[in-house]
Amino acid sequence: AAGMFIRLLSDVRWRAANPKWRRMTCSWRSTSSTAEPHPVSLPAQAQVVICGGGIMGTSVAYHLSRMGWKDIVLLEQGRLAAGTTRFCAGIVSTARHMSIELKMADYSNKLYQQLEQETGVKTGYMKTGSISLAQTQDRLISLKRIASSLNVMGIPCEIITPKQVAQLHPLINIHDLVGAMYVPEDALVSSASVSLALATAASWNGVQIHERTSVSHVSVQKGRVTGVETDRGQIRCQYFVNCAGQWAYELGHSGEETVNIPLHACEHFYLLTHPLKEPLASNVPTIVDPDGRIYIRNWQGGILSGGFEKNPKPLFTEGRNQLEIQNLQEDWDHFEPLLSALLRRMPDLEALQIMQLVNCPESFTPDMRCIMGESPTVRGYFVLAGMNSAGISYGGGAGKYLAEWMVNGYPSENVWPLDLKRFGTLQSSRTFLRHRVMEVMPLMCDLKVPRWDFQTGRQLRTSPLYDRLDAQGARWMEKHGFERVKYFVPPGKDLLDLDQSKTFYKPDWFDIVGSEVKCCKEAVCVIDMSSFTKFEISSTGDQALESLQYLFSNDLDVPVGHVVHTGMLNEKGGYENDCSIARLSKRSFFMISPTDQQVHCWAWLKNRLPDDSSLTMEDVTWKYTALNLIGPRAVDVLSELSYAPITPEHFPSLFCKEMSVGYANGIRVMSITHTGEPGFMLYIPIEYALHVYNEVMNMGQKYGIRNAGYYALRSLRIEKFFAFWGQDLDAFTTPMECGREFQVKLEKGIEFVGQEALLEQKQNGVYKRFTMFILEDHDTDMDLWPWWGEPIFRNGRYVGKTTSSAYSYTLERHVCLGFVQHFDEKTGEELVVTTDFINQGEYEIDIAGQRFQAKAKLYPFSSLFTHRRRKDEVELSGYQRE
């Protein structure tokens, strides 16, 4: 029986049911690696070559062929579905925290449901539902937040009591439960069968599938894929898709040009039992017990149960080539904690006979999110891998989005959280990956409250001021590998207590951040913002200006010394980047972007700038330390240090000037703070960083200067209604939808990317609108806090989700930012969102199932701010990023 499960499908039966498959592909052989006697020869060329015949590779092939691409070759080094897919537990679950992952899983569920009818291949699809258990109130809150998202997505879901759990699954011990979440449409499948069904449909659509064919490397010319080398010859191609699962890292490094795919395998254990005396019904719900670190599903009347232990075992760190994954060595001592959790949850299993302990490799990524998208270094090289043990849940949706990306140039949803370009080369160190996945695997079950941070792979990229700030009580977070300050703990505060404080409610750092915000508004603060991405673009002639005018939405033909806030838009008018650009000279520009734009923005510009030797672009992120001097006394500190007039007449808003600060020359000073508060950004050559920081702190003592962190910056920017790329803004958000028409040169008569889409929106109106919400009946001390992703209701109807939120110490209220849409009540059709529609509604924000009244605004509460300034300064002083 175990053998039946591991194979999941009889070769003979499957071949007999699919005669066309026999004609179009290599015949199935035994598990030995002997060559086939008469293999079908490889084609000399194809449009697309896909490497990997698991759930990801077959899903990509299926969706590409459905979208009309036929010249596709799928290569598998062993047999189809014989890798990680073969061992997958087969649980299709939509209970996901992240919106894009939820959508992928929902699509997969719907696809698998009709796949058997479409292909005639039995997939074992069974709608069982799933129950996620909560042993603590915090876990229940986490489940309630997921339930809110599922319900507004139209996925049936409810929070249930322990007694209801017992009614749905009578073998479950409920004595330690406080509640659970029930998702009735979650399902079980045979993962290998689903993969084979997708392959069958793809082959009917013209996809050629070749087993026992290994890809040795990918050929690249002038930064583009030109072909692949295999052990059976070369195939010329335009596109290559790396779906090699746990071998994706090695394959990425084997090409003529390295493609970094940061993932690493760990051993993953689950056990199989013989059937119970009274066999479990085939439709009994799957149990997920995250506090016990286990999952339990029905398997042939018995149990399949695995989990994510606290002490995982990484493997294949040194790299290894294995055609087909065999069951790794059993390790009952290692599995014992999970077995104990299983017996606590289902005590009646004590006498049950165990059939087998399965140990199979599963690949994990540095941030627990899968990897998809085009390589930043090689055009036409696409990746879909690193599923973090959720491959069958994501397989259908992930394959669909990647196929859309290849065919249309972009997917139908915002997939930035999953984009390969969110990583840099620094995340591809084998040592880093080994250590990080040992942390990631336990985190699959750990309770993740807002603002948690990874502990491994830290202090990798640091500012020159790191040690100086650390000694003053800095508490750190990491972004794109760069250490950034959250806040500074005052002397005498219990550091350990603060570090271990994790809650969905009011956090322990509330008063600390409040005092930093107060100082920003009344005196002067310094925030180290060195992690910003910084590029210099220059040319010998006008090439730099002409190219940037086409690639950016705002007018960059401004006098030397001026700073322009602008979007880098795609053809649909959406934000690929949101940045500030200073004109240093007639032919030189200095571009500042969000921290996580370093790889994405570089690739975007490189692929679109003309191939002209007189035009250069340099990444100077590491060359400059950036200090943000915020507050009304910033001008006093800077003027005393520079002996230069810093008054608005000499140094207007959005201006850039190279100055001396203390003894240091060549400091680029800009009159922006990215918060709406008065102040300056100082871009300091790194060798001067410590000197300038010390001078600023010493001179600022008499003005009440203090250090501050990104939490204060976040509060300031959100209360001023400033959007943040990657959270509020994305590739599907246009300037027209978030009130930034003034940052677009529509009237200048200068052609730029995205112009047609924006002109159409200007004429026809927008279908979503960025809106600010002030919570009115929310008790900051007692109620759950909003963070992001909370559903927004207008007159009782769902209209969108929050994208970010923070407590405003000025308004003494929580402020949420988010997009409001307008759907026809009868047809569900999207309608234009007008100012009147926003202003005339009654709004509520749903936080873990509890709704709070909110006031909607399309403009910031500038009249309530302590420091009033001209409207243009409030609007222009820096709509950007954290």
mmCIF file of N, CA and C in Angstrom, residues 210-250:
data_model
loop_
_atom_site.group_PDB
_atom_site.id
_atom_site.type_symbol
_atom_site.label_atom_id
_atom_site.label_comp_id
_atom_site.label_asym_id
_atom_site.label_seq_id
_atom_site.Cartn_x
_atom_site.Cartn_y
_atom_site.Cartn_z
ATOM 1 N N HIS A 210 9.698 15.521 -22.928
ATOM 2 C CA HIS A 210 10.787 14.549 -23.016
ATOM 3 C C HIS A 210 11.309 14.247 -21.618
ATOM 4 N N GLU A 211 11.185 12.990 -21.206
ATOM 5 C CA GLU A 211 11.726 12.574 -19.917
ATOM 6 C C GLU A 211 13.176 12.121 -20.088
ATOM 7 N N ARG A 212 13.828 11.878 -18.940
ATOM 8 C CA ARG A 212 15.217 11.415 -18.918
ATOM 9 C C ARG A 212 16.113 12.286 -19.790
ATOM 10 N N THR A 213 15.906 13.592 -19.681
ATOM 11 C CA THR A 213 16.698 14.556 -20.438
ATOM 12 C C THR A 213 17.152 15.647 -19.479
ATOM 13 N N SER A 214 18.441 15.724 -19.233
ATOM 14 C CA SER A 214 18.985 16.676 -18.261
ATOM 15 C C SER A 214 19.494 17.930 -18.959
ATOM 16 N N VAL A 215 19.170 19.070 -18.389
ATOM 17 C CA VAL A 215 19.700 20.348 -18.878
ATOM 18 C C VAL A 215 21.031 20.595 -18.183
ATOM 19 N N SER A 216 22.079 20.797 -18.967
ATOM 20 C CA SER A 216 23.398 21.050 -18.373
ATOM 21 C C SER A 216 23.644 22.541 -18.178
ATOM 22 N N HIS A 217 23.276 23.367 -19.166
ATOM 23 C CA HIS A 217 23.366 24.812 -18.953
ATOM 24 C C HIS A 217 22.546 25.554 -19.998
ATOM 25 N N VAL A 218 22.315 26.812 -19.730
ATOM 26 C CA VAL A 218 21.523 27.681 -20.600
ATOM 27 C C VAL A 218 22.466 28.611 -21.344
ATOM 28 N N SER A 219 22.319 28.682 -22.664
ATOM 29 C CA SER A 219 23.178 29.547 -23.486
ATOM 30 C C SER A 219 22.619 30.961 -23.509
ATOM 31 N N VAL A 220 23.511 31.934 -23.388
ATOM 32 C CA VAL A 220 23.117 33.341 -23.325
ATOM 33 C C VAL A 220 23.998 34.153 -24.272
ATOM 34 N N GLN A 221 23.394 35.047 -25.043
ATOM 35 C CA GLN A 221 24.140 35.982 -25.877
ATOM 36 C C GLN A 221 23.542 37.375 -25.718
ATOM 37 N N LYS A 222 24.420 38.344 -25.457
ATOM 38 C CA LYS A 222 24.006 39.742 -25.287
ATOM 39 C C LYS A 222 22.868 39.870 -24.271
ATOM 40 N N GLY A 223 22.983 39.076 -23.180
ATOM 41 C CA GLY A 223 22.014 39.196 -22.092
ATOM 42 C C GLY A 223 20.686 38.550 -22.349
ATOM 43 N N ARG A 224 20.576 37.722 -23.413
ATOM 44 C CA ARG A 224 19.309 37.049 -23.724
ATOM 45 C C ARG A 224 19.520 35.550 -23.837
ATOM 46 N N VAL A 225 18.491 34.786 -23.473
ATOM 47 C CA VAL A 225 18.520 33.340 -23.664
ATOM 48 C C VAL A 225 18.536 33.033 -25.155
ATOM 49 N N THR A 226 19.438 32.112 -25.554
ATOM 50 C CA THR A 226 19.473 31.691 -26.962
ATOM 51 C C THR A 226 19.266 30.188 -27.120
ATOM 52 N N GLY A 227 19.437 29.423 -26.041
ATOM 53 C CA GLY A 227 19.244 27.989 -26.163
ATOM 54 C C GLY A 227 19.616 27.265 -24.891
ATOM 55 N N VAL A 228 19.436 25.935 -24.907
ATOM 56 C CA VAL A 228 19.833 25.116 -23.775
ATOM 57 C C VAL A 228 20.648 23.928 -24.271
ATOM 58 N N GLU A 229 21.636 23.541 -23.470
ATOM 59 C CA GLU A 229 22.427 22.345 -23.724
ATOM 60 C C GLU A 229 21.887 21.221 -22.848
ATOM 61 N N THR A 230 21.624 20.067 -23.434
ATOM 62 C CA THR A 230 21.155 18.912 -22.679
ATOM 63 C C THR A 230 22.088 17.727 -22.922
ATOM 64 N N ASP A 231 21.861 16.657 -22.193
ATOM 65 C CA ASP A 231 22.671 15.456 -22.411
ATOM 66 C C ASP A 231 22.255 14.721 -23.685
ATOM 67 N N ARG A 232 21.263 15.267 -24.390
ATOM 68 C CA ARG A 232 20.834 14.668 -25.661
ATOM 69 C C ARG A 232 20.908 15.666 -26.803
ATOM 70 N N GLY A 233 21.662 16.752 -26.587
ATOM 71 C CA GLY A 233 21.832 17.727 -27.657
ATOM 72 C C GLY A 233 21.342 19.110 -27.269
ATOM 73 N N GLN A 234 21.459 20.028 -28.219
ATOM 74 C CA GLN A 234 21.126 21.436 -27.977
ATOM 75 C C GLN A 234 19.751 21.756 -28.553
ATOM 76 N N ILE A 235 19.032 22.659 -27.872
ATOM 77 C CA ILE A 235 17.776 23.204 -28.391
ATOM 78 C C ILE A 235 17.907 24.729 -28.387
ATOM 79 N N ARG A 236 17.753 25.346 -29.555
ATOM 80 C CA ARG A 236 17.728 26.807 -29.597
ATOM 81 C C ARG A 236 16.355 27.276 -29.129
ATOM 82 N N CYS A 237 16.304 28.343 -28.326
ATOM 83 C CA CYS A 237 15.013 28.823 -27.827
ATOM 84 C C CYS A 237 15.096 30.306 -27.483
ATOM 85 N N GLN A 238 13.919 30.919 -27.362
ATOM 86 C CA GLN A 238 13.826 32.331 -26.964
ATOM 87 C C GLN A 238 13.579 32.479 -25.465
ATOM 88 N N TYR A 239 12.896 31.490 -24.886
ATOM 89 C CA TYR A 239 12.545 31.560 -23.463
ATOM 90 C C TYR A 239 12.947 30.256 -22.783
ATOM 91 N N PHE A 240 13.442 30.398 -21.562
ATOM 92 C CA PHE A 240 13.752 29.240 -20.742
ATOM 93 C C PHE A 240 13.053 29.422 -19.406
ATOM 94 N N VAL A 241 12.425 28.347 -18.899
ATOM 95 C CA VAL A 241 11.729 28.410 -17.613
ATOM 96 C C VAL A 241 12.359 27.395 -16.673
ATOM 97 N N ASN A 242 12.909 27.889 -15.576
ATOM 98 C CA ASN A 242 13.545 27.041 -14.569
ATOM 99 C C ASN A 242 12.499 26.645 -13.528
ATOM 100 N N CYS A 243 11.981 25.422 -13.680
ATOM 101 C CA CYS A 243 11.038 24.860 -12.706
ATOM 102 C C CYS A 243 11.667 23.620 -12.078
ATOM 103 N N ALA A 244 12.960 23.704 -11.787
ATOM 104 C CA ALA A 244 13.729 22.538 -11.361
ATOM 105 C C ALA A 244 13.618 22.262 -9.868
ATOM 106 N N GLY A 245 12.711 22.934 -9.187
ATOM 107 C CA GLY A 245 12.492 22.646 -7.769
ATOM 108 C C GLY A 245 13.748 22.857 -6.951
ATOM 109 N N GLN A 246 14.098 21.874 -6.134
ATOM 110 C CA GLN A 246 15.248 22.044 -5.247
ATOM 111 C C GLN A 246 16.570 22.147 -6.016
ATOM 112 N N TRP A 247 16.552 21.763 -7.306
ATOM 113 C CA TRP A 247 17.778 21.893 -8.112
ATOM 114 C C TRP A 247 17.818 23.234 -8.849
ATOM 115 N N ALA A 248 16.830 24.098 -8.641
ATOM 116 C CA ALA A 248 16.781 25.374 -9.367
ATOM 117 C C ALA A 248 18.010 26.230 -9.079
ATOM 118 N N TYR A 249 18.500 26.181 -7.835
ATOM 119 C CA TYR A 249 19.683 26.976 -7.474
ATOM 120 C C TYR A 249 20.875 26.542 -8.311
ATOM 121 N N GLU A 250 21.146 25.212 -8.334
ATOM 122 C CA GLU A 250 22.293 24.708 -9.100
ATOM 123 C C GLU A 250 22.153 25.017 -10.580
#
